[in-house]
Amino acid sequence: MTTIEHWIGGTTTAGTSERTSVVYNPATGAPKSKVRLASTADVAEAVRIAEAAYEAWSQTSVSKRAKVLFSFRELVNNHVDELAALIVDEHGKVFSDAQGEVQRGLEVIEFACGIPSLLKGDYSDQVSGGVDTFSFREPLGVVAGITPFNFPVMVPMWMYPVAIACGNTFILKPSERDPSASQLIAELWQRAGLPDGVFNVVHGDKEAVDALLDDPRISAVSFVGSTPIAKYIHERGSASGKRVQALGGAKNHAIVMPDAEIDFAAEHLSAAAFGSAGERCMAISAAVAVGSAADAIVEAVTAKALSVKVGYGRDAASEMGPVVTQAAKDRIEDLITAGEKQGARLAVDGRGYSVPGYENGFFVGPTVLDEVSTDMDVYREEIFGPVLSVVRTDSVDEAIALINSNPYGNGTAIFTNSGESARRFQRGVHVGMIGINVPVPVPMAFYSFGGWKDSLFGDKHVHGPEGVSFYTRAKVVTSRWPQVSAPSGASFHFSTTAR
Ligand code: NAD
């Protein structure tokens, strides 16, 4: 079995650690490779290299940095299928969805190609007699990204194109479940002309993460993952003086109004709940059916769930693949069982799902639970599997109140033909990303992505303008070029009048 190694200073390295973790192909259930797990010393070495590369990279002109970004964009664009295949074999999602993931990441690279415009400062002429003021932003130094398994290409791409374009050097700690794509990305950066040491990949688990959080030479940490770990990253990283943005888990609701187009809503709900086997932070896991919409939407979504083609991700006919590990499959099936025991009606049961030829794969079939209440485990937990819970309410206001009482606030959507209901919803929900007849409202790369409440710790969202702001800090310069013969105007008190 091959071992996936770190990428530090432009080359692969095993580092000092003997520890490894097994990477599985979720469709076959078989071990595929091993990944090295970095020691604290390996992380320290990566930081040393990244710090050494920072001086030259941060002084490289913004137009030269943009040229590297353009070359990188071309290379990623030419390797979409190769990256997608690596995603399928370690994550399990279907090939077309993996291609879409790379495409969404490419859009962030394209955004970062505009870095000369994004870093333009402000200039105010003659703010006082003979005095001008201008502002500009500088990079932070060495920054780190710690990312989850569910988007092994896209989520890291929310971070490093922007961080590197801004002049920082970067250390990526990808998920140990699907680490291979990050190696290819590192090689593409090198081929694009990025100097060695600017982009580094350190594989690992808690030991590597803690070393990144504690190292005083790292200025900022971006994290995406589950809520308990996000909270931990925010607290420990902040305690060591870092800037931290930590995106957490989610429980995304979609309201279905009685005036909604039911077939349209059922089709989109089904794609949003079961696409990528529900392993998306923006997946819809709770449908909130208002009044008379309930019976119709449950019937339509049940039909859709039963027709989803579940199979190996490389099979072009497959619409949904396996979940990531046996442990994830067991956990999801246990939650379905708990839902049934606690009084939900199991409209479609995905437990014990088997795909011919892939009997050992980690498959869970699409599942629909109706008559779910907010005290049930299946509602309170982030399931992160292909399970849609239907909660019934009487009005749009009750539905909005239900969403607002949930601790998460990542994404939410409403299906309606009423502009009045949609506007009341968009203004009333305490959630970061909102869809009107769009169930997975992921913002384009030139906007920023992020949730509220337990879905984000820190105050900056990722990519877009907030990403540029996160990876830079401002300087404001007030300048005067006095005529040698003029009176100096120096005074021991602030000016009492406009000058
Ligand atoms: P996870 O929290 O288990 O792991 C995320 C990262 O943290 C990985 O790199 C992992 O190695 C590291 N990690 C895990 N346990 C750790 C510990 N005890 N100490 C230090 N580091 C640790 O998340 P996951 O299972 O890989 O991903 C799924 C989760 O990510 C879901 O909760 C999902 O909602 C969330 N997610 C959120 C967003 C978002 O934008 N808000 C996007 C994608 C995924």
Coordinates of C-alpha atoms and ligand atoms in Angstrom, one line a residue:
M1 CA 0.0 0.0 0.0
T2 CA 1.4 3.4 -0.9
T3 CA 1.8 6.1 1.8
I4 CA 0.7 9.7 1.0
E5 CA 3.4 12.0 2.3
H6 CA 3.6 15.7 3.2
W7 CA 4.6 18.4 0.7
I8 CA 7.0 20.8 2.3
G9 CA 9.3 23.3 0.6
G10 CA 8.4 22.0 -2.9
T11 CA 9.0 18.3 -2.3
T12 CA 7.4 15.3 -0.7
T13 CA 8.7 14.3 2.6
A14 CA 7.9 11.6 5.2
G15 CA 9.0 13.8 8.1
T16 CA 9.9 12.2 11.4
S17 CA 6.6 10.5 12.3
E18 CA 6.0 6.7 12.1
R19 CA 2.3 7.2 12.5
T20 CA -0.1 6.7 9.6
S21 CA -3.8 6.4 9.0
V22 CA -5.6 4.1 6.5
V23 CA -7.5 5.8 3.6
Y24 CA -10.5 3.7 2.3
N25 CA -12.3 3.6 -1.0
P26 CA -15.9 4.0 0.5
A27 CA -17.5 2.3 -2.5
T28 CA -15.6 -1.0 -2.1
G29 CA -15.0 -0.6 1.7
A30 CA -11.3 -1.6 1.0
P31 CA -8.2 0.1 2.2
K32 CA -6.7 2.1 -0.6
S33 CA -3.6 3.7 0.8
K34 CA -2.1 5.1 4.0
V35 CA -1.5 8.7 4.9
R36 CA 1.4 10.0 7.1
L37 CA 0.3 11.7 10.3
A38 CA 2.7 14.6 11.1
S39 CA 4.4 15.0 14.4
T40 CA 4.8 18.4 16.2
A41 CA 8.3 18.5 14.9
D42 CA 7.1 18.0 11.3
V43 CA 4.7 20.9 11.6
A44 CA 7.5 23.1 13.1
E45 CA 9.6 22.3 10.0
A46 CA 6.8 23.2 7.6
V47 CA 6.3 26.5 9.5
R48 CA 10.1 27.2 9.3
I49 CA 10.0 26.7 5.5
A50 CA 6.8 28.8 5.0
E51 CA 8.3 31.6 7.1
A52 CA 11.5 31.6 5.1
A53 CA 9.5 31.8 1.9
Y54 CA 7.3 34.7 3.2
E55 CA 9.9 37.5 2.8
A56 CA 10.4 37.0 -1.0
W57 CA 6.7 36.1 -1.8
S58 CA 5.2 39.0 0.2
Q59 CA 7.6 41.4 -1.7
T60 CA 6.8 39.9 -5.1
S61 CA 4.8 42.5 -7.1
V62 CA 1.0 42.0 -7.1
S63 CA 1.0 41.6 -10.8
K64 CA 3.6 38.8 -10.7
R65 CA 1.5 37.1 -8.1
A66 CA -1.6 37.4 -10.3
K67 CA 0.3 35.8 -13.2
V68 CA 1.1 32.7 -11.0
L69 CA -2.6 32.6 -10.1
F70 CA -3.6 32.7 -13.8
S71 CA -1.2 29.9 -14.6
F72 CA -2.5 27.8 -11.7
R73 CA -6.1 28.4 -12.8
E74 CA -5.2 27.0 -16.3
L75 CA -3.5 23.9 -14.8
V76 CA -6.4 23.2 -12.4
N77 CA -8.8 23.6 -15.3
N78 CA -6.8 21.1 -17.3
H79 CA -6.8 18.6 -14.4
V80 CA -10.5 18.7 -13.4
D81 CA -11.1 15.1 -14.3
E82 CA -7.9 13.8 -12.6
L83 CA -8.8 15.7 -9.4
A84 CA -12.5 14.5 -9.6
A85 CA -11.3 10.9 -9.9
L86 CA -9.2 11.3 -6.7
I87 CA -12.2 12.7 -4.9
V88 CA -14.5 9.8 -6.0
D89 CA -12.0 7.2 -4.9
E90 CA -11.5 8.6 -1.4
H91 CA -14.7 10.5 -0.6
G92 CA -17.2 8.4 -2.6
K93 CA -19.3 11.2 -4.2
V94 CA -20.3 10.6 -7.9
F95 CA -17.9 11.8 -10.6
S96 CA -20.1 14.6 -12.0
D97 CA -20.5 16.0 -8.5
A98 CA -16.7 15.8 -8.0
Q99 CA -16.2 17.7 -11.2
G100 CA -18.7 20.3 -9.9
E101 CA -16.7 20.5 -6.7
V102 CA -13.5 21.4 -8.6
Q103 CA -15.5 23.9 -10.7
R104 CA -16.7 25.7 -7.6
G105 CA -13.1 25.8 -6.3
L106 CA -11.9 27.1 -9.7
E107 CA -14.2 30.1 -9.3
V108 CA -12.3 31.1 -6.2
I109 CA -9.0 30.9 -8.1
E110 CA -10.6 33.1 -10.8
F111 CA -11.7 35.6 -8.1
A112 CA -8.2 35.6 -6.7
C113 CA -6.7 36.4 -10.2
G114 CA -8.2 39.8 -9.7
I115 CA -6.0 40.5 -6.7
P116 CA -4.5 43.7 -8.1
S117 CA -8.0 45.3 -8.1
L118 CA -8.9 43.6 -4.8
L119 CA -5.9 45.1 -3.0
K120 CA -6.4 48.7 -4.2
G121 CA -6.4 51.1 -1.3
D122 CA -8.0 54.5 -0.7
Y123 CA -6.4 57.9 -1.2
S124 CA -7.6 61.3 0.2
D125 CA -5.9 64.3 -1.1
Q126 CA -5.4 67.4 1.1
V127 CA -7.1 66.1 4.2
S128 CA -5.4 69.1 5.9
G129 CA -3.2 71.8 4.5
G130 CA -0.5 70.0 2.6
V131 CA -1.4 66.7 4.1
D132 CA -2.6 63.5 2.2
T133 CA -3.9 60.2 3.7
F134 CA -3.9 56.8 2.0
S135 CA -4.5 53.3 3.0
F136 CA -3.3 49.9 1.8
R137 CA -3.4 46.3 3.0
E138 CA -0.5 44.0 3.8
P139 CA -0.4 40.2 4.1
L140 CA -0.2 38.6 7.5
G141 CA 2.7 36.1 7.2
V142 CA 2.3 32.3 7.5
V143 CA -1.3 31.2 7.6
A144 CA -2.8 27.8 7.9
G145 CA -6.0 26.0 6.6
I146 CA -7.5 23.0 8.3
T147 CA -10.2 21.3 6.2
P148 CA -12.9 18.6 6.4
F149 CA -13.4 15.4 4.3
N150 CA -16.5 16.4 2.5
F151 CA -15.0 18.8 -0.1
P152 CA -11.3 17.8 -0.3
V153 CA -10.7 20.2 -3.2
M154 CA -13.2 23.0 -2.9
V155 CA -13.0 23.9 0.8
P156 CA -9.2 24.3 0.7
M157 CA -9.7 26.4 -2.4
W158 CA -11.9 28.7 -0.4
M159 CA -8.7 29.6 1.4
Y160 CA -5.3 29.3 -0.2
P161 CA -5.9 31.1 -3.6
V162 CA -6.9 34.2 -1.7
A163 CA -4.3 33.9 1.0
I164 CA -1.5 33.3 -1.4
A165 CA -2.7 36.0 -3.8
C166 CA -2.6 38.5 -0.9
G167 CA 1.1 37.6 -0.3
N168 CA 0.9 35.1 2.5
T169 CA 2.5 31.7 2.6
F170 CA 0.2 28.8 3.4
I171 CA 0.2 25.4 5.2
L172 CA -2.8 23.2 4.4
K173 CA -3.8 20.4 6.8
P174 CA -6.4 18.5 4.8
S175 CA -8.7 15.8 6.1
E176 CA -6.8 12.5 6.7
R177 CA -9.8 10.6 5.1
D178 CA -9.2 11.9 1.5
P179 CA -5.8 13.5 1.3
S180 CA -4.6 12.6 -2.2
A181 CA -6.1 15.6 -4.1
S182 CA -4.0 18.0 -2.0
Q183 CA -0.8 16.4 -3.3
L184 CA -1.8 16.9 -7.0
I185 CA -2.7 20.5 -6.1
A186 CA 0.7 21.1 -4.6
E187 CA 2.4 19.8 -7.8
L188 CA 0.2 22.1 -9.9
W189 CA 1.1 25.1 -7.8
Q190 CA 4.8 24.3 -8.5
R191 CA 4.2 23.9 -12.2
A192 CA 2.4 27.3 -12.2
G193 CA 5.6 28.9 -11.0
L194 CA 4.8 29.4 -7.3
P195 CA 8.1 29.5 -5.4
D196 CA 8.8 26.5 -3.2
G197 CA 7.7 26.9 0.4
V198 CA 4.7 29.2 -0.4
F199 CA 2.2 26.4 -0.4
N200 CA 2.8 23.4 1.9
V201 CA 0.7 20.4 2.8
V202 CA 1.0 18.7 6.2
H203 CA -1.1 15.6 6.7
G204 CA -2.2 14.6 10.2
D205 CA -4.7 14.5 13.0
K206 CA -5.1 16.3 16.3
E207 CA -1.3 16.4 17.0
A208 CA -0.7 18.3 13.7
V209 CA -3.7 20.6 14.3
D210 CA -2.6 21.5 17.8
A211 CA 0.9 22.2 16.6
L212 CA -0.5 24.6 14.0
L213 CA -2.7 26.3 16.6
D214 CA 0.1 26.7 19.1
D215 CA 2.9 27.8 16.8
P216 CA 3.5 31.6 17.4
R217 CA 4.9 32.0 13.9
I218 CA 1.5 31.3 12.3
S219 CA -0.6 34.5 12.1
A220 CA -4.0 33.2 11.1
V221 CA -6.0 29.9 10.9
S222 CA -8.9 29.1 8.7
F223 CA -10.9 26.1 9.7
V224 CA -13.9 24.2 8.2
G225 CA -15.4 21.2 10.0
S226 CA -17.7 20.1 12.7
T227 CA -19.0 22.5 15.3
P228 CA -17.2 21.0 18.4
I229 CA -13.9 21.1 16.6
A230 CA -14.6 24.6 15.2
K231 CA -15.2 25.9 18.7
Y232 CA -12.0 24.3 19.9
I233 CA -10.0 25.7 17.0
H234 CA -11.4 29.2 17.6
E235 CA -10.7 29.1 21.3
R236 CA -7.2 27.6 21.2
G237 CA -6.0 29.6 18.1
S238 CA -7.3 32.9 19.5
A239 CA -5.7 32.1 22.9
S240 CA -2.3 32.0 21.1
G241 CA -3.0 35.4 19.5
K242 CA -4.1 34.3 16.0
R243 CA -6.8 35.6 13.8
V244 CA -9.2 32.7 13.4
Q245 CA -12.2 31.9 11.2
A246 CA -13.8 28.6 12.1
L247 CA -16.7 27.4 10.1
G248 CA -18.8 24.6 11.9
G249 CA -21.6 22.2 11.2
A250 CA -25.1 22.8 10.1
K251 CA -28.8 21.8 10.2
N252 CA -30.3 23.4 7.1
H253 CA -34.0 23.8 6.8
A254 CA -36.2 24.4 3.7
I255 CA -39.7 25.7 4.2
V256 CA -42.3 24.4 1.8
M257 CA -45.3 26.8 1.6
P258 CA -48.7 25.7 0.5
D259 CA -48.4 28.0 -2.6
A260 CA -45.1 26.3 -3.7
E261 CA -44.8 24.4 -7.0
I262 CA -44.7 20.9 -5.3
D263 CA -43.0 19.0 -8.2
F264 CA -40.3 21.6 -8.4
A265 CA -39.8 21.7 -4.7
A266 CA -39.7 17.9 -4.4
E267 CA -37.1 17.6 -7.1
H268 CA -34.9 20.3 -5.6
L269 CA -35.4 19.1 -2.1
S270 CA -34.4 15.5 -3.0
A271 CA -31.2 16.7 -4.8
A272 CA -30.4 19.0 -1.8
A273 CA -31.0 16.2 0.8
F274 CA -29.5 13.2 -1.1
G275 CA -26.8 14.7 -3.4
S276 CA -23.3 13.8 -2.2
A277 CA -25.1 11.4 0.2
G278 CA -26.1 14.3 2.3
E279 CA -22.5 15.0 3.2
R280 CA -22.7 18.7 2.3
C281 CA -22.6 21.5 4.9
M282 CA -25.3 23.1 2.8
A283 CA -27.4 19.9 2.4
I284 CA -31.1 20.3 3.4
S285 CA -31.7 17.9 6.2
A286 CA -35.0 19.3 7.5
A287 CA -38.0 20.2 5.4
V288 CA -40.5 22.4 7.2
A289 CA -43.9 21.8 5.6
V290 CA -46.4 24.6 6.2
G291 CA -50.1 23.6 6.4
S292 CA -51.6 21.8 3.4
A293 CA -48.1 21.5 1.7
A294 CA -47.2 18.7 4.1
D295 CA -49.0 15.6 2.6
A296 CA -48.2 16.6 -1.0
I297 CA -44.5 17.2 -0.4
V298 CA -44.0 14.0 1.6
E299 CA -45.7 12.0 -1.1
A300 CA -43.6 13.7 -3.9
V301 CA -40.3 13.5 -2.0
T302 CA -40.9 9.8 -1.1
A303 CA -41.3 9.0 -4.8
K304 CA -38.1 10.9 -5.6
A305 CA -36.1 9.2 -2.8
L306 CA -37.2 5.8 -4.0
S307 CA -36.0 6.6 -7.6
V308 CA -32.4 7.8 -6.7
K309 CA -29.8 5.7 -8.4
V310 CA -27.3 4.7 -5.7
G311 CA -24.0 3.2 -6.8
Y312 CA -20.2 3.5 -7.4
G313 CA -19.2 7.1 -8.1
R314 CA -17.4 6.3 -11.2
D315 CA -20.4 4.6 -12.7
A316 CA -22.0 7.3 -14.9
A317 CA -25.5 6.2 -14.0
S318 CA -25.0 6.8 -10.3
E319 CA -26.7 9.8 -8.8
M320 CA -25.5 9.2 -5.2
G321 CA -22.5 7.3 -3.8
P322 CA -21.6 5.8 -0.4
V323 CA -20.9 7.8 2.8
V324 CA -17.3 8.2 3.8
T325 CA -16.6 5.5 6.4
Q326 CA -18.2 2.4 8.0
A327 CA -18.4 4.5 11.2
A328 CA -20.4 7.2 9.4
K329 CA -22.7 4.5 8.0
D330 CA -23.3 3.0 11.5
R331 CA -23.9 6.4 13.0
I332 CA -26.4 7.4 10.4
E333 CA -28.3 4.1 10.6
D334 CA -28.4 4.4 14.4
L335 CA -29.9 7.9 14.1
I336 CA -32.6 6.6 11.7
T337 CA -33.4 3.9 14.2
A338 CA -33.6 6.4 17.0
G339 CA -36.0 8.6 14.9
E340 CA -38.3 5.7 14.4
K341 CA -38.2 4.7 18.1
Q342 CA -38.9 8.3 19.2
G343 CA -42.1 8.5 17.1
A344 CA -41.2 9.7 13.6
R345 CA -42.9 7.9 10.6
L346 CA -40.3 6.2 8.4
A347 CA -41.6 6.9 4.9
V348 CA -38.4 5.7 3.1
D349 CA -35.9 3.5 5.0
G350 CA -32.3 3.6 3.7
R351 CA -30.8 1.3 6.3
G352 CA -29.1 -2.0 5.2
Y353 CA -28.7 -0.7 1.7
S354 CA -26.6 -2.9 -0.6
V355 CA -25.3 -2.2 -4.1
P356 CA -24.7 -5.3 -6.2
G357 CA -20.9 -5.7 -6.8
Y358 CA -20.1 -3.3 -3.9
E359 CA -21.6 -5.3 -0.9
N360 CA -18.8 -4.1 1.4
G361 CA -19.2 -0.4 0.4
F362 CA -20.4 2.2 3.0
F363 CA -23.8 2.7 1.4
V364 CA -26.9 4.2 3.1
G365 CA -30.0 4.6 0.9
P366 CA -32.0 7.9 0.7
T367 CA -34.3 8.1 3.8
V368 CA -37.4 10.2 4.6
L369 CA -38.7 10.6 8.1
D370 CA -42.1 12.3 8.4
E371 CA -43.8 13.8 11.5
V372 CA -40.4 14.6 13.1
S373 CA -40.5 16.9 16.2
T374 CA -37.7 19.1 17.4
D375 CA -36.9 17.1 20.5
M376 CA -36.0 14.0 18.5
D377 CA -32.3 13.0 18.1
V378 CA -32.8 12.9 14.3
Y379 CA -33.7 16.6 14.3
R380 CA -31.2 17.8 17.0
E381 CA -28.1 16.0 15.5
E382 CA -26.3 17.0 12.4
I383 CA -26.8 13.6 10.6
F384 CA -24.5 14.3 7.6
G385 CA -26.1 11.5 5.6
P386 CA -28.9 11.1 3.1
V387 CA -31.7 11.6 5.5
L388 CA -34.5 14.1 5.2
S389 CA -36.7 14.9 8.2
V390 CA -40.1 16.5 7.6
V391 CA -41.4 18.8 10.4
R392 CA -44.9 20.1 10.0
T393 CA -46.0 23.6 11.0
D394 CA -49.0 25.8 10.6
S395 CA -47.6 29.1 9.3
V396 CA -44.6 30.7 7.8
D397 CA -44.0 32.6 11.1
E398 CA -44.0 29.3 13.0
A399 CA -41.5 27.9 10.5
I400 CA -39.2 30.9 10.8
A401 CA -39.4 30.7 14.6
L402 CA -38.5 27.0 14.4
I403 CA -35.4 27.7 12.2
N404 CA -34.3 30.5 14.6
S405 CA -34.5 28.3 17.6
N406 CA -32.0 25.9 16.1
P407 CA -28.5 26.4 17.3
Y408 CA -27.0 26.3 13.7
G409 CA -27.4 29.1 11.1
N410 CA -25.5 28.0 8.0
G411 CA -28.0 27.9 5.1
T412 CA -31.8 27.8 4.7
A413 CA -34.3 28.0 1.9
I414 CA -38.0 28.6 1.1
F415 CA -40.1 27.2 -1.7
T416 CA -42.9 29.6 -2.4
N417 CA -44.7 31.6 -5.1
S418 CA -45.3 34.5 -2.7
G419 CA -43.0 37.4 -2.7
E420 CA -44.4 38.5 0.6
S421 CA -43.6 35.2 2.3
A422 CA -40.1 35.1 0.7
R423 CA -39.3 38.7 1.9
R424 CA -40.6 38.0 5.4
F425 CA -38.4 34.9 5.5
Q426 CA -35.2 36.5 4.2
R427 CA -35.5 39.3 6.7
G428 CA -36.6 37.1 9.6
V429 CA -34.3 34.1 9.7
H430 CA -31.0 34.2 11.7
V431 CA -29.0 32.4 9.1
G432 CA -26.0 33.4 6.9
M433 CA -27.0 32.1 3.5
I434 CA -30.6 32.2 2.2
G435 CA -32.2 30.7 -0.8
I436 CA -35.6 31.7 -2.4
N437 CA -36.6 28.6 -4.4
V438 CA -32.8 27.8 -4.4
P439 CA -32.3 25.0 -1.8
V440 CA -28.5 25.1 -1.7
P441 CA -27.7 28.8 -1.8
V442 CA -23.9 28.7 -1.9
P443 CA -22.7 32.2 -2.7
M444 CA -20.6 32.7 -5.8
A445 CA -16.8 33.2 -5.2
F446 CA -17.1 37.0 -5.5
Y447 CA -19.4 37.0 -2.4
S448 CA -18.3 35.5 0.9
F449 CA -19.4 32.2 2.3
G450 CA -20.3 31.7 6.0
G451 CA -23.0 30.9 8.5
W452 CA -24.2 32.4 11.8
K453 CA -24.4 31.1 15.4
D454 CA -22.9 27.6 15.9
S455 CA -22.0 27.4 12.2
L456 CA -19.2 30.0 12.5
F457 CA -16.8 31.0 15.2
G458 CA -15.0 34.3 14.3
D459 CA -16.3 37.2 12.4
K460 CA -15.1 36.9 8.9
H461 CA -16.7 34.6 6.2
V462 CA -14.4 32.8 3.7
H463 CA -13.4 33.9 0.1
G464 CA -14.9 37.0 -1.6
P465 CA -14.2 40.4 0.0
E466 CA -14.2 39.0 3.5
G467 CA -11.5 36.5 2.6
V468 CA -9.3 39.3 1.3
S469 CA -9.9 41.2 4.5
F470 CA -9.2 38.1 6.7
Y471 CA -5.8 37.5 5.0
T472 CA -4.6 41.1 5.2
R473 CA -4.3 44.0 7.6
A474 CA -4.7 47.7 6.9
K475 CA -2.2 50.5 7.1
V476 CA -3.2 54.1 6.9
V477 CA -0.5 56.6 6.0
T478 CA -0.8 60.4 6.7
S479 CA 1.9 62.2 4.8
R480 CA 3.2 65.8 4.5
W481 CA 6.0 67.1 2.4
P482 CA 6.8 70.5 3.9
Q483 CA 8.4 73.3 2.0
V484 CA 11.7 73.9 3.8
S485 CA 11.0 77.7 4.1
A486 CA 7.4 77.3 5.4
P487 CA 6.4 77.5 9.1
S488 CA 6.4 74.0 10.6
G489 CA 2.8 74.1 12.0
A490 CA 4.0 71.8 14.9
S491 CA 1.8 72.0 18.0
F492 CA 1.6 70.2 21.4
H493 CA -2.2 70.0 21.1
F494 CA -4.5 68.5 18.5
S495 CA -5.8 71.0 16.0
T496 CA -8.9 72.8 17.3
T497 CA -10.0 73.9 13.9
A498 CA -10.2 72.4 10.4
R499 CA -6.8 73.0 8.7
Ligands
NAD1 P1 -14.1 17.2 11.5 O1 -14.4 18.4 12.4 O2 -14.1 15.9 12.1 O3 -12.7 17.4 10.9 C1 -12.3 18.6 10.3 C2 -10.8 18.8 10.4 O4 -10.4 18.9 11.8 C3 -10.0 17.7 9.8 O5 -8.8 18.2 9.2 C4 -9.6 16.8 11.0 O6 -8.3 16.2 10.9 C5 -9.5 17.9 12.2 N1 -9.8 17.3 13.5 C6 -10.7 16.3 13.7 N2 -10.8 16.1 15.1 C7 -9.9 16.9 15.6 C8 -9.5 17.2 17.0 N3 -10.1 16.5 18.0 N4 -8.6 18.1 17.3 C9 -8.1 18.8 16.3 N5 -8.4 18.7 14.9 C10 -9.3 17.7 14.6 O7 -15.1 17.4 10.3 P2 -15.3 16.3 9.1 O8 -16.0 15.1 9.6 O9 -14.1 16.1 8.3 O10 -16.3 17.2 8.1 C11 -17.7 17.2 8.3 C12 -18.1 18.4 9.1 O11 -17.7 19.6 8.5 C13 -19.6 18.6 9.2 O12 -20.0 19.0 10.5 C14 -19.9 19.7 8.2 O13 -21.1 20.4 8.5 C15 -18.7 20.5 8.4 N6 -18.6 21.4 7.2 C16 -18.9 22.7 7.4 C17 -18.8 23.6 6.3 C18 -19.2 25.0 6.4 O14 -18.9 25.8 5.5 N7 -19.7 25.5 7.6 C19 -18.3 23.1 5.1 C20 -17.9 21.8 5.0 C21 -18.1 20.9 6.1

